[in-house]
Amino acid sequence: MNRDDRRGQLMIVMSLVLAVMLVAMALYLNTAIFTENLATRKGDIAGAGGAASYKFAVVDGASSAMTYANYNNNSSSYQDLEDRFEADVANWSDATRRLESARARSANVSVSEIHEGVRINQSENRSFTNESDVEDWTLADGVDGVRNFRMNVTADELGDSWPGNAPHDDPRFSVTFDDGSTVRELQVYGNHSTDNVHVTVLDGAGNKLGTSCTVTNREYATVNVTGATLAGQDCEAMEFFDDLSRPYDVYYRNGSYNVGTYELVVNQSYGTFGANVGHHYAVGDSPYYTRALYSADLEVTYRTARIDYVTVVQIAPGEQE
């Protein structure tokens, strides 16, 4: 890819992120009008609805800014990422502050703390083995959180292991979370005769937790681990992160029985991650890891003639709530 192509792609991405932030601002204004009218009809404190709307818009706008900083990261330092994120939040705050001042109100958001992370990415369509083609391996060791964990899987490359398929049961690919006492094993497997994709969650003793999830007739499917969805459909069995203590390990098993791409962000610094796990390439090959912002604390201020609202919110886009 030549320099002009890269520049063109960067401009497209920047335009998309700007559009998302503008939409968030528009939604904020529309929601503010609605909620404040509702609050007035109910005799609520004037401005309370606007404060809530502003806080929600801050979360949306700042989350978009963090995603942009992480996915357009050609820097070798966290400082560059933090500077970019803080500048985008400041620009967004300035724009909304001008809008609110026209309504005789004061609004502001500032970054109070940023938490470093690592983004792990497999952008090449390949098996879920490590760089040495080992299929049982540690993806992340001793992390304090995982967010935005998505796996794009290929149905006919999964282990053909649906119930009733014996004696031709293939091993099932799994991603396991282990905090030393609690284990949650998420299995992904298929039915090659119908291109179904199945997800089942087990505990450390091999007991099934909740109801298995299935999508049918899919060539590909996205398993949103932290979003608890399979191909966009809710999968309650994956809502298990509250069961885990931190830190915990994340590892793959039977990685050769899954082909596709994946990405996740972990709550651990780049240096610690590199020292703990040596199963990734540097940027350029798959799988690789790079610096990222995991989360941020934002101070939100919203003032009117009758309300003085100050709070701190944390953003961690894609983290299971």
PDB file of C-alpha atoms in Angstrom:
ATOM      1  CA  MET A   1       0.000   0.000   0.000  1.00  0.00           C
ATOM      2  CA  ASN A   2       1.479   3.357  -1.030  1.00  0.00           C
ATOM      3  CA  ARG A   3       1.507   6.566   0.975  1.00  0.00           C
ATOM      4  CA  ASP A   4      -1.479   8.082  -0.855  1.00  0.00           C
ATOM      5  CA  ASP A   5      -3.585   4.982  -0.174  1.00  0.00           C
ATOM      6  CA  ARG A   6      -2.714   5.075   3.535  1.00  0.00           C
ATOM      7  CA  ARG A   7      -3.475   8.777   3.669  1.00  0.00           C
ATOM      8  CA  GLY A   8      -6.813   8.183   2.000  1.00  0.00           C
ATOM      9  CA  GLN A   9      -7.716   5.423   4.436  1.00  0.00           C
ATOM     10  CA  LEU A  10      -6.760   7.615   7.406  1.00  0.00           C
ATOM     11  CA  MET A  11      -8.972  10.451   6.098  1.00  0.00           C
ATOM     12  CA  ILE A  12     -11.897   8.044   5.743  1.00  0.00           C
ATOM     13  CA  VAL A  13     -11.444   6.755   9.307  1.00  0.00           C
ATOM     14  CA  MET A  14     -11.113  10.292  10.690  1.00  0.00           C
ATOM     15  CA  SER A  15     -14.310  11.299   8.869  1.00  0.00           C
ATOM     16  CA  LEU A  16     -16.199   8.316  10.301  1.00  0.00           C
ATOM     17  CA  VAL A  17     -15.064   9.037  13.861  1.00  0.00           C
ATOM     18  CA  LEU A  18     -15.958  12.708  13.495  1.00  0.00           C
ATOM     19  CA  ALA A  19     -19.370  11.690  12.209  1.00  0.00           C
ATOM     20  CA  VAL A  20     -19.926   9.448  15.240  1.00  0.00           C
ATOM     21  CA  MET A  21     -18.961  12.239  17.625  1.00  0.00           C
ATOM     22  CA  LEU A  22     -21.284  14.692  15.814  1.00  0.00           C
ATOM     23  CA  VAL A  23     -24.127  12.185  16.000  1.00  0.00           C
ATOM     24  CA  ALA A  24     -23.466  11.815  19.727  1.00  0.00           C
ATOM     25  CA  MET A  25     -23.663  15.589  20.080  1.00  0.00           C
ATOM     26  CA  ALA A  26     -26.920  15.731  18.108  1.00  0.00           C
ATOM     27  CA  LEU A  27     -28.420  12.936  20.179  1.00  0.00           C
ATOM     28  CA  TYR A  28     -27.346  14.788  23.299  1.00  0.00           C
ATOM     29  CA  LEU A  29     -29.166  17.952  22.240  1.00  0.00           C
ATOM     30  CA  ASN A  30     -32.336  16.113  21.207  1.00  0.00           C
ATOM     31  CA  THR A  31     -32.357  13.959  24.349  1.00  0.00           C
ATOM     32  CA  ALA A  32     -31.706  16.987  26.538  1.00  0.00           C
ATOM     33  CA  ILE A  33     -34.767  18.767  25.132  1.00  0.00           C
ATOM     34  CA  PHE A  34     -36.959  15.701  25.622  1.00  0.00           C
ATOM     35  CA  THR A  35     -35.823  14.837  29.141  1.00  0.00           C
ATOM     36  CA  GLU A  36     -35.949  18.412  30.370  1.00  0.00           C
ATOM     37  CA  ASN A  37     -39.482  18.847  29.009  1.00  0.00           C
ATOM     38  CA  LEU A  38     -40.444  15.631  30.764  1.00  0.00           C
ATOM     39  CA  ALA A  39     -38.765  16.782  33.979  1.00  0.00           C
ATOM     40  CA  THR A  40     -40.628  20.104  33.811  1.00  0.00           C
ATOM     41  CA  ARG A  41     -43.970  18.346  33.401  1.00  0.00           C
ATOM     42  CA  LYS A  42     -43.185  16.172  36.428  1.00  0.00           C
ATOM     43  CA  GLY A  43     -42.021  19.096  38.541  1.00  0.00           C
ATOM     44  CA  ASP A  44     -38.414  17.841  38.651  1.00  0.00           C
ATOM     45  CA  ILE A  45     -35.470  20.090  39.399  1.00  0.00           C
ATOM     46  CA  ALA A  46     -34.850  22.320  36.404  1.00  0.00           C
ATOM     47  CA  GLY A  47     -31.748  21.188  34.540  1.00  0.00           C
ATOM     48  CA  ALA A  48     -31.538  17.688  36.056  1.00  0.00           C
ATOM     49  CA  GLY A  49     -32.584  16.065  32.791  1.00  0.00           C
ATOM     50  CA  GLY A  50     -29.992  18.093  30.924  1.00  0.00           C
ATOM     51  CA  ALA A  51     -27.251  16.986  33.301  1.00  0.00           C
ATOM     52  CA  ALA A  52     -28.112  13.320  32.793  1.00  0.00           C
ATOM     53  CA  SER A  53     -28.257  13.750  29.029  1.00  0.00           C
ATOM     54  CA  TYR A  54     -24.909  15.496  29.016  1.00  0.00           C
ATOM     55  CA  LYS A  55     -23.293  12.704  31.044  1.00  0.00           C
ATOM     56  CA  PHE A  56     -24.587  10.036  28.654  1.00  0.00           C
ATOM     57  CA  ALA A  57     -23.356  12.040  25.667  1.00  0.00           C
ATOM     58  CA  VAL A  58     -19.919  12.371  27.306  1.00  0.00           C
ATOM     59  CA  VAL A  59     -19.687   8.587  27.593  1.00  0.00           C
ATOM     60  CA  ASP A  60     -20.614   8.118  23.921  1.00  0.00           C
ATOM     61  CA  GLY A  61     -18.354  10.860  22.614  1.00  0.00           C
ATOM     62  CA  ALA A  62     -15.324   9.963  24.738  1.00  0.00           C
ATOM     63  CA  SER A  63     -15.718   6.261  23.914  1.00  0.00           C
ATOM     64  CA  SER A  64     -15.564   7.108  20.218  1.00  0.00           C
ATOM     65  CA  ALA A  65     -12.455   9.211  20.811  1.00  0.00           C
ATOM     66  CA  MET A  66     -10.748   6.363  22.707  1.00  0.00           C
ATOM     67  CA  THR A  67     -11.608   3.856  19.984  1.00  0.00           C
ATOM     68  CA  TYR A  68     -10.162   6.176  17.361  1.00  0.00           C
ATOM     69  CA  ALA A  69      -6.950   6.674  19.338  1.00  0.00           C
ATOM     70  CA  ASN A  70      -6.477   2.924  19.797  1.00  0.00           C
ATOM     71  CA  TYR A  71      -7.224   1.880  16.237  1.00  0.00           C
ATOM     72  CA  ASN A  72      -5.097   4.564  14.610  1.00  0.00           C
ATOM     73  CA  ASN A  73      -2.055   3.883  16.721  1.00  0.00           C
ATOM     74  CA  ASN A  74       1.295   4.067  14.977  1.00  0.00           C
ATOM     75  CA  SER A  75       3.030   5.320  18.089  1.00  0.00           C
ATOM     76  CA  SER A  76       5.511   3.558  20.327  1.00  0.00           C
ATOM     77  CA  SER A  77       4.461   5.508  23.430  1.00  0.00           C
ATOM     78  CA  TYR A  78       1.400   5.776  25.617  1.00  0.00           C
ATOM     79  CA  GLN A  79       1.923   9.534  25.822  1.00  0.00           C
ATOM     80  CA  ASP A  80       1.014   9.996  22.159  1.00  0.00           C
ATOM     81  CA  LEU A  81      -2.181   8.003  22.658  1.00  0.00           C
ATOM     82  CA  GLU A  82      -3.101   9.974  25.757  1.00  0.00           C
ATOM     83  CA  ASP A  83      -2.375  13.320  24.082  1.00  0.00           C
ATOM     84  CA  ARG A  84      -4.579  12.427  21.123  1.00  0.00           C
ATOM     85  CA  PHE A  85      -7.424  11.230  23.330  1.00  0.00           C
ATOM     86  CA  GLU A  86      -7.276  14.238  25.650  1.00  0.00           C
ATOM     87  CA  ALA A  87      -7.225  16.642  22.689  1.00  0.00           C
ATOM     88  CA  ASP A  88     -10.318  15.012  21.160  1.00  0.00           C
ATOM     89  CA  VAL A  89     -12.183  15.128  24.488  1.00  0.00           C
ATOM     90  CA  ALA A  90     -11.207  18.784  24.942  1.00  0.00           C
ATOM     91  CA  ASN A  91     -12.451  19.658  21.445  1.00  0.00           C
ATOM     92  CA  TRP A  92     -15.733  17.885  22.108  1.00  0.00           C
ATOM     93  CA  SER A  93     -16.084  19.645  25.464  1.00  0.00           C
ATOM     94  CA  ASP A  94     -15.430  23.049  23.884  1.00  0.00           C
ATOM     95  CA  ALA A  95     -18.080  22.472  21.227  1.00  0.00           C
ATOM     96  CA  THR A  96     -20.766  21.412  23.706  1.00  0.00           C
ATOM     97  CA  ARG A  97     -19.797  24.180  26.132  1.00  0.00           C
ATOM     98  CA  ARG A  98     -20.481  26.792  23.441  1.00  0.00           C
ATOM     99  CA  LEU A  99     -23.859  25.223  22.730  1.00  0.00           C
ATOM    100  CA  GLU A 100     -24.820  25.181  26.403  1.00  0.00           C
ATOM    101  CA  SER A 101     -23.646  28.732  27.022  1.00  0.00           C
ATOM    102  CA  ALA A 102     -26.255  29.920  24.524  1.00  0.00           C
ATOM    103  CA  ARG A 103     -28.828  28.387  26.893  1.00  0.00           C
ATOM    104  CA  ALA A 104     -27.318  30.116  29.942  1.00  0.00           C
ATOM    105  CA  ARG A 105     -25.794  26.874  31.172  1.00  0.00           C
ATOM    106  CA  SER A 106     -22.257  25.706  31.823  1.00  0.00           C
ATOM    107  CA  ALA A 107     -20.997  22.265  30.745  1.00  0.00           C
ATOM    108  CA  ASN A 108     -17.524  20.809  30.758  1.00  0.00           C
ATOM    109  CA  VAL A 109     -15.717  17.476  30.655  1.00  0.00           C
ATOM    110  CA  SER A 110     -12.043  16.834  31.389  1.00  0.00           C
ATOM    111  CA  VAL A 111      -9.849  13.750  31.623  1.00  0.00           C
ATOM    112  CA  SER A 112      -8.750  13.049  35.198  1.00  0.00           C
ATOM    113  CA  GLU A 113      -7.049   9.642  34.773  1.00  0.00           C
ATOM    114  CA  ILE A 114      -6.141   7.231  31.983  1.00  0.00           C
ATOM    115  CA  HIS A 115      -5.479   3.513  32.415  1.00  0.00           C
ATOM    116  CA  GLU A 116      -2.978   1.839  30.105  1.00  0.00           C
ATOM    117  CA  GLY A 117      -3.813  -1.330  28.221  1.00  0.00           C
ATOM    118  CA  VAL A 118      -2.800  -3.626  25.389  1.00  0.00           C
ATOM    119  CA  ARG A 119      -4.736  -4.400  22.215  1.00  0.00           C
ATOM    120  CA  ILE A 120      -4.333  -7.960  20.914  1.00  0.00           C
ATOM    121  CA  ASN A 121      -5.291  -8.452  17.305  1.00  0.00           C
ATOM    122  CA  GLN A 122      -5.377 -11.179  14.703  1.00  0.00           C
ATOM    123  CA  SER A 123      -6.289  -9.425  11.472  1.00  0.00           C
ATOM    124  CA  GLU A 124      -5.160 -12.259   9.220  1.00  0.00           C
ATOM    125  CA  ASN A 125      -7.729 -14.985   8.567  1.00  0.00           C
ATOM    126  CA  ARG A 126      -5.937 -17.981  10.101  1.00  0.00           C
ATOM    127  CA  SER A 127      -6.262 -20.587  12.844  1.00  0.00           C
ATOM    128  CA  PHE A 128      -6.435 -19.444  16.459  1.00  0.00           C
ATOM    129  CA  THR A 129      -2.960 -20.810  17.198  1.00  0.00           C
ATOM    130  CA  ASN A 130      -0.043 -18.687  18.366  1.00  0.00           C
ATOM    131  CA  GLU A 131       2.763 -17.474  16.107  1.00  0.00           C
ATOM    132  CA  SER A 132       4.429 -20.912  16.364  1.00  0.00           C
ATOM    133  CA  ASP A 133       1.166 -22.737  15.482  1.00  0.00           C
ATOM    134  CA  VAL A 134       0.762 -24.060  19.026  1.00  0.00           C
ATOM    135  CA  GLU A 135      -2.954 -24.634  19.573  1.00  0.00           C
ATOM    136  CA  ASP A 136      -3.074 -24.594  23.415  1.00  0.00           C
ATOM    137  CA  TRP A 137      -1.597 -21.299  24.574  1.00  0.00           C
ATOM    138  CA  THR A 138      -1.972 -18.316  26.893  1.00  0.00           C
ATOM    139  CA  LEU A 139      -3.495 -15.280  25.225  1.00  0.00           C
ATOM    140  CA  ALA A 140      -3.124 -12.997  28.261  1.00  0.00           C
ATOM    141  CA  ASP A 141      -1.711 -13.616  31.724  1.00  0.00           C
ATOM    142  CA  GLY A 142      -2.765 -11.910  34.960  1.00  0.00           C
ATOM    143  CA  VAL A 143      -4.880  -9.132  33.442  1.00  0.00           C
ATOM    144  CA  ASP A 144      -7.221  -6.870  35.414  1.00  0.00           C
ATOM    145  CA  GLY A 145      -9.921  -6.814  32.777  1.00  0.00           C
ATOM    146  CA  VAL A 146     -10.873  -7.559  29.175  1.00  0.00           C
ATOM    147  CA  ARG A 147     -13.056  -5.505  26.899  1.00  0.00           C
ATOM    148  CA  ASN A 148     -14.224  -5.411  23.272  1.00  0.00           C
ATOM    149  CA  PHE A 149     -13.399  -9.113  22.820  1.00  0.00           C
ATOM    150  CA  ARG A 150     -14.729 -10.231  19.445  1.00  0.00           C
ATOM    151  CA  MET A 151     -14.002 -13.388  17.487  1.00  0.00           C
ATOM    152  CA  ASN A 152     -15.038 -13.771  13.842  1.00  0.00           C
ATOM    153  CA  VAL A 153     -15.271 -17.504  13.199  1.00  0.00           C
ATOM    154  CA  THR A 154     -15.741 -19.648  10.072  1.00  0.00           C
ATOM    155  CA  ALA A 155     -18.498 -22.216  10.494  1.00  0.00           C
ATOM    156  CA  ASP A 156     -17.044 -25.066   8.443  1.00  0.00           C
ATOM    157  CA  GLU A 157     -13.605 -24.670  10.068  1.00  0.00           C
ATOM    158  CA  LEU A 158     -14.919 -25.178  13.600  1.00  0.00           C
ATOM    159  CA  GLY A 159     -14.735 -28.562  15.297  1.00  0.00           C
ATOM    160  CA  ASP A 160     -17.677 -30.658  14.048  1.00  0.00           C
ATOM    161  CA  SER A 161     -18.804 -31.416  17.567  1.00  0.00           C
ATOM    162  CA  TRP A 162     -22.526 -30.832  17.957  1.00  0.00           C
ATOM    163  CA  PRO A 163     -24.486 -33.133  20.337  1.00  0.00           C
ATOM    164  CA  GLY A 164     -25.361 -36.427  18.680  1.00  0.00           C
ATOM    165  CA  ASN A 165     -22.440 -36.282  16.278  1.00  0.00           C
ATOM    166  CA  ALA A 166     -20.475 -39.083  18.005  1.00  0.00           C
ATOM    167  CA  PRO A 167     -18.368 -41.016  17.214  1.00  0.00           C
ATOM    168  CA  HIS A 168     -17.051 -38.267  14.910  1.00  0.00           C
ATOM    169  CA  ASP A 169     -16.761 -35.671  17.653  1.00  0.00           C
ATOM    170  CA  ASP A 170     -13.972 -33.174  16.909  1.00  0.00           C
ATOM    171  CA  PRO A 171     -12.301 -31.271  19.755  1.00  0.00           C
ATOM    172  CA  ARG A 172     -14.019 -27.986  20.531  1.00  0.00           C
ATOM    173  CA  PHE A 173     -12.177 -24.696  20.340  1.00  0.00           C
ATOM    174  CA  SER A 174     -12.422 -22.839  23.636  1.00  0.00           C
ATOM    175  CA  VAL A 175     -11.368 -19.591  25.293  1.00  0.00           C
ATOM    176  CA  THR A 176     -10.979 -19.957  29.045  1.00  0.00           C
ATOM    177  CA  PHE A 177     -10.900 -17.345  31.828  1.00  0.00           C
ATOM    178  CA  ASP A 178      -9.228 -18.528  35.038  1.00  0.00           C
ATOM    179  CA  ASP A 179      -8.723 -16.439  38.200  1.00  0.00           C
ATOM    180  CA  GLY A 180      -7.174 -19.306  40.173  1.00  0.00           C
ATOM    181  CA  SER A 181     -10.423 -20.425  41.787  1.00  0.00           C
ATOM    182  CA  THR A 182     -13.205 -19.711  39.295  1.00  0.00           C
ATOM    183  CA  VAL A 183     -13.038 -20.943  35.693  1.00  0.00           C
ATOM    184  CA  ARG A 184     -15.296 -20.037  32.789  1.00  0.00           C
ATOM    185  CA  GLU A 185     -14.687 -21.988  29.577  1.00  0.00           C
ATOM    186  CA  LEU A 186     -16.428 -20.681  26.456  1.00  0.00           C
ATOM    187  CA  GLN A 187     -16.599 -23.374  23.765  1.00  0.00           C
ATOM    188  CA  VAL A 188     -17.263 -22.578  20.105  1.00  0.00           C
ATOM    189  CA  TYR A 189     -18.080 -25.472  17.783  1.00  0.00           C
ATOM    190  CA  GLY A 190     -20.085 -26.294  14.689  1.00  0.00           C
ATOM    191  CA  ASN A 191     -22.306 -28.628  12.729  1.00  0.00           C
ATOM    192  CA  HIS A 192     -20.777 -29.005   9.279  1.00  0.00           C
ATOM    193  CA  SER A 193     -23.938 -30.439   7.757  1.00  0.00           C
ATOM    194  CA  THR A 194     -25.910 -27.256   8.424  1.00  0.00           C
ATOM    195  CA  ASP A 195     -23.230 -24.587   9.012  1.00  0.00           C
ATOM    196  CA  ASN A 196     -24.581 -23.990  12.495  1.00  0.00           C
ATOM    197  CA  VAL A 197     -22.392 -22.268  15.093  1.00  0.00           C
ATOM    198  CA  HIS A 198     -22.808 -23.203  18.762  1.00  0.00           C
ATOM    199  CA  VAL A 199     -21.538 -21.570  21.967  1.00  0.00           C
ATOM    200  CA  THR A 200     -21.530 -23.377  25.316  1.00  0.00           C
ATOM    201  CA  VAL A 201     -20.104 -22.145  28.635  1.00  0.00           C
ATOM    202  CA  LEU A 202     -18.725 -24.551  31.259  1.00  0.00           C
ATOM    203  CA  ASP A 203     -17.392 -24.122  34.780  1.00  0.00           C
ATOM    204  CA  GLY A 204     -14.090 -25.545  36.001  1.00  0.00           C
ATOM    205  CA  ALA A 205     -15.652 -28.943  36.712  1.00  0.00           C
ATOM    206  CA  GLY A 206     -17.047 -29.219  33.194  1.00  0.00           C
ATOM    207  CA  ASN A 207     -20.629 -28.419  34.184  1.00  0.00           C
ATOM    208  CA  LYS A 208     -22.684 -26.547  31.630  1.00  0.00           C
ATOM    209  CA  LEU A 209     -23.743 -23.058  32.702  1.00  0.00           C
ATOM    210  CA  GLY A 210     -26.936 -21.580  31.315  1.00  0.00           C
ATOM    211  CA  THR A 211     -28.304 -22.380  27.871  1.00  0.00           C
ATOM    212  CA  SER A 212     -26.127 -23.007  24.834  1.00  0.00           C
ATOM    213  CA  CYS A 213     -26.546 -20.519  22.007  1.00  0.00           C
ATOM    214  CA  THR A 214     -26.878 -21.400  18.318  1.00  0.00           C
ATOM    215  CA  VAL A 215     -27.122 -19.588  15.008  1.00  0.00           C
ATOM    216  CA  THR A 216     -28.032 -21.535  11.876  1.00  0.00           C
ATOM    217  CA  ASN A 217     -26.906 -21.527   8.276  1.00  0.00           C
ATOM    218  CA  ARG A 218     -24.016 -19.137   8.811  1.00  0.00           C
ATOM    219  CA  GLU A 219     -20.829 -19.203   6.773  1.00  0.00           C
ATOM    220  CA  TYR A 220     -19.308 -16.830   9.326  1.00  0.00           C
ATOM    221  CA  ALA A 221     -20.388 -15.627  12.753  1.00  0.00           C
ATOM    222  CA  THR A 222     -19.149 -13.044  15.268  1.00  0.00           C
ATOM    223  CA  VAL A 223     -18.814 -14.179  18.869  1.00  0.00           C
ATOM    224  CA  ASN A 224     -18.854 -10.999  20.950  1.00  0.00           C
ATOM    225  CA  VAL A 225     -17.475 -12.410  24.189  1.00  0.00           C
ATOM    226  CA  THR A 226     -17.725  -9.284  26.341  1.00  0.00           C
ATOM    227  CA  GLY A 227     -20.886  -8.117  24.583  1.00  0.00           C
ATOM    228  CA  ALA A 228     -22.510 -11.539  25.235  1.00  0.00           C
ATOM    229  CA  THR A 229     -23.872 -11.966  21.723  1.00  0.00           C
ATOM    230  CA  LEU A 230     -23.571 -14.586  18.981  1.00  0.00           C
ATOM    231  CA  ALA A 231     -24.077 -13.168  15.488  1.00  0.00           C
ATOM    232  CA  GLY A 232     -25.809 -10.175  17.064  1.00  0.00           C
ATOM    233  CA  GLN A 233     -28.201 -12.298  19.145  1.00  0.00           C
ATOM    234  CA  ASP A 234     -28.132 -12.166  22.950  1.00  0.00           C
ATOM    235  CA  CYS A 235     -26.377 -15.098  24.607  1.00  0.00           C
ATOM    236  CA  GLU A 236     -26.891 -14.936  28.377  1.00  0.00           C
ATOM    237  CA  ALA A 237     -24.462 -17.801  29.021  1.00  0.00           C
ATOM    238  CA  MET A 238     -21.619 -15.414  28.178  1.00  0.00           C
ATOM    239  CA  GLU A 239     -22.594 -12.965  30.931  1.00  0.00           C
ATOM    240  CA  PHE A 240     -20.080 -14.411  33.368  1.00  0.00           C
ATOM    241  CA  PHE A 241     -17.424 -11.750  33.944  1.00  0.00           C
ATOM    242  CA  ASP A 242     -18.903 -10.757  37.309  1.00  0.00           C
ATOM    243  CA  ASP A 243     -18.135 -14.305  38.461  1.00  0.00           C
ATOM    244  CA  LEU A 244     -14.396 -13.735  38.058  1.00  0.00           C
ATOM    245  CA  SER A 245     -11.977 -12.081  40.446  1.00  0.00           C
ATOM    246  CA  ARG A 246      -9.132  -9.988  39.112  1.00  0.00           C
ATOM    247  CA  PRO A 247      -6.523 -10.641  37.908  1.00  0.00           C
ATOM    248  CA  TYR A 248      -7.261 -13.632  35.688  1.00  0.00           C
ATOM    249  CA  ASP A 249      -5.636 -15.524  32.810  1.00  0.00           C
ATOM    250  CA  VAL A 250      -7.072 -15.969  29.322  1.00  0.00           C
ATOM    251  CA  TYR A 251      -6.060 -18.896  27.173  1.00  0.00           C
ATOM    252  CA  TYR A 252      -7.052 -20.720  24.005  1.00  0.00           C
ATOM    253  CA  ARG A 253      -7.452 -24.476  23.661  1.00  0.00           C
ATOM    254  CA  ASN A 254      -7.703 -26.444  20.375  1.00  0.00           C
ATOM    255  CA  GLY A 255      -6.860 -23.351  18.371  1.00  0.00           C
ATOM    256  CA  SER A 256      -6.517 -25.354  15.153  1.00  0.00           C
ATOM    257  CA  TYR A 257     -10.288 -26.030  15.292  1.00  0.00           C
ATOM    258  CA  ASN A 258     -11.152 -22.414  14.612  1.00  0.00           C
ATOM    259  CA  VAL A 259     -10.225 -20.136  11.721  1.00  0.00           C
ATOM    260  CA  GLY A 260     -10.900 -16.426  11.560  1.00  0.00           C
ATOM    261  CA  THR A 261      -9.910 -13.153  13.186  1.00  0.00           C
ATOM    262  CA  TYR A 262     -10.174 -11.707  16.674  1.00  0.00           C
ATOM    263  CA  GLU A 263      -9.397  -8.661  18.769  1.00  0.00           C
ATOM    264  CA  LEU A 264      -9.538  -7.642  22.402  1.00  0.00           C
ATOM    265  CA  VAL A 265      -8.175  -4.997  24.765  1.00  0.00           C
ATOM    266  CA  VAL A 266      -6.751  -6.062  28.139  1.00  0.00           C
ATOM    267  CA  ASN A 267      -6.163  -4.031  31.281  1.00  0.00           C
ATOM    268  CA  GLN A 268      -2.400  -4.436  31.565  1.00  0.00           C
ATOM    269  CA  SER A 269       0.564  -2.282  30.587  1.00  0.00           C
ATOM    270  CA  TYR A 270       2.571  -3.058  27.476  1.00  0.00           C
ATOM    271  CA  GLY A 271       5.778  -3.861  29.348  1.00  0.00           C
ATOM    272  CA  THR A 272       4.118  -6.221  31.801  1.00  0.00           C
ATOM    273  CA  PHE A 273       2.180  -7.958  29.047  1.00  0.00           C
ATOM    274  CA  GLY A 274       5.311  -8.515  26.955  1.00  0.00           C
ATOM    275  CA  ALA A 275       7.172  -9.958  29.933  1.00  0.00           C
ATOM    276  CA  ASN A 276       4.340 -12.333  30.848  1.00  0.00           C
ATOM    277  CA  VAL A 277       3.330 -13.595  27.409  1.00  0.00           C
ATOM    278  CA  GLY A 278       5.752 -14.250  24.571  1.00  0.00           C
ATOM    279  CA  HIS A 279       3.308 -15.760  22.101  1.00  0.00           C
ATOM    280  CA  HIS A 280       2.681 -12.790  19.831  1.00  0.00           C
ATOM    281  CA  TYR A 281       4.410 -10.952  17.066  1.00  0.00           C
ATOM    282  CA  ALA A 282       5.128  -7.270  16.968  1.00  0.00           C
ATOM    283  CA  VAL A 283       2.811  -5.198  14.759  1.00  0.00           C
ATOM    284  CA  GLY A 284       2.762  -6.493  11.199  1.00  0.00           C
ATOM    285  CA  ASP A 285       1.959 -10.185  11.601  1.00  0.00           C
ATOM    286  CA  SER A 286      -0.861 -12.059  13.308  1.00  0.00           C
ATOM    287  CA  PRO A 287      -1.445 -12.342  16.163  1.00  0.00           C
ATOM    288  CA  TYR A 288       0.179  -9.171  17.456  1.00  0.00           C
ATOM    289  CA  TYR A 289      -0.149  -6.789  20.373  1.00  0.00           C
ATOM    290  CA  THR A 290       0.239  -3.031  20.642  1.00  0.00           C
ATOM    291  CA  ARG A 291      -0.250  -0.242  23.172  1.00  0.00           C
ATOM    292  CA  ALA A 292      -3.790   0.907  23.804  1.00  0.00           C
ATOM    293  CA  LEU A 293      -5.844   2.909  26.270  1.00  0.00           C
ATOM    294  CA  TYR A 294      -7.979   0.572  28.367  1.00  0.00           C
ATOM    295  CA  SER A 295     -10.171   3.060  30.220  1.00  0.00           C
ATOM    296  CA  ALA A 296     -10.371   6.642  31.407  1.00  0.00           C
ATOM    297  CA  ASP A 297     -11.952   8.583  34.272  1.00  0.00           C
ATOM    298  CA  LEU A 298     -13.700  11.772  33.206  1.00  0.00           C
ATOM    299  CA  GLU A 299     -14.867  14.641  35.385  1.00  0.00           C
ATOM    300  CA  VAL A 300     -18.226  15.906  34.176  1.00  0.00           C
ATOM    301  CA  THR A 301     -19.585  19.307  35.227  1.00  0.00           C
ATOM    302  CA  TYR A 302     -23.014  20.701  34.404  1.00  0.00           C
ATOM    303  CA  ARG A 303     -24.365  23.888  35.993  1.00  0.00           C
ATOM    304  CA  THR A 304     -27.546  25.905  35.657  1.00  0.00           C
ATOM    305  CA  ALA A 305     -29.159  28.587  37.826  1.00  0.00           C
ATOM    306  CA  ARG A 306     -30.679  25.834  39.977  1.00  0.00           C
ATOM    307  CA  ILE A 307     -28.354  22.845  39.743  1.00  0.00           C
ATOM    308  CA  ASP A 308     -24.636  22.292  40.270  1.00  0.00           C
ATOM    309  CA  TYR A 309     -23.818  18.782  39.017  1.00  0.00           C
ATOM    310  CA  VAL A 310     -20.297  17.328  39.226  1.00  0.00           C
ATOM    311  CA  THR A 311     -19.474  13.638  38.848  1.00  0.00           C
ATOM    312  CA  VAL A 312     -16.764  11.288  37.647  1.00  0.00           C
ATOM    313  CA  VAL A 313     -17.571   8.623  35.045  1.00  0.00           C
ATOM    314  CA  GLN A 314     -15.364   5.856  33.744  1.00  0.00           C
ATOM    315  CA  ILE A 315     -15.366   4.743  30.129  1.00  0.00           C
ATOM    316  CA  ALA A 316     -14.107   1.350  28.948  1.00  0.00           C
ATOM    317  CA  PRO A 317     -15.733   0.748  25.547  1.00  0.00           C
ATOM    318  CA  GLY A 318     -16.915  -2.826  25.130  1.00  0.00           C
ATOM    319  CA  GLU A 319     -16.381  -3.922  28.733  1.00  0.00           C
ATOM    320  CA  GLN A 320     -19.105  -6.228  30.077  1.00  0.00           C
ATOM    321  CA  GLU A 321     -21.230  -4.370  32.611  1.00  0.00           C
TER     322      GLU A 321
END
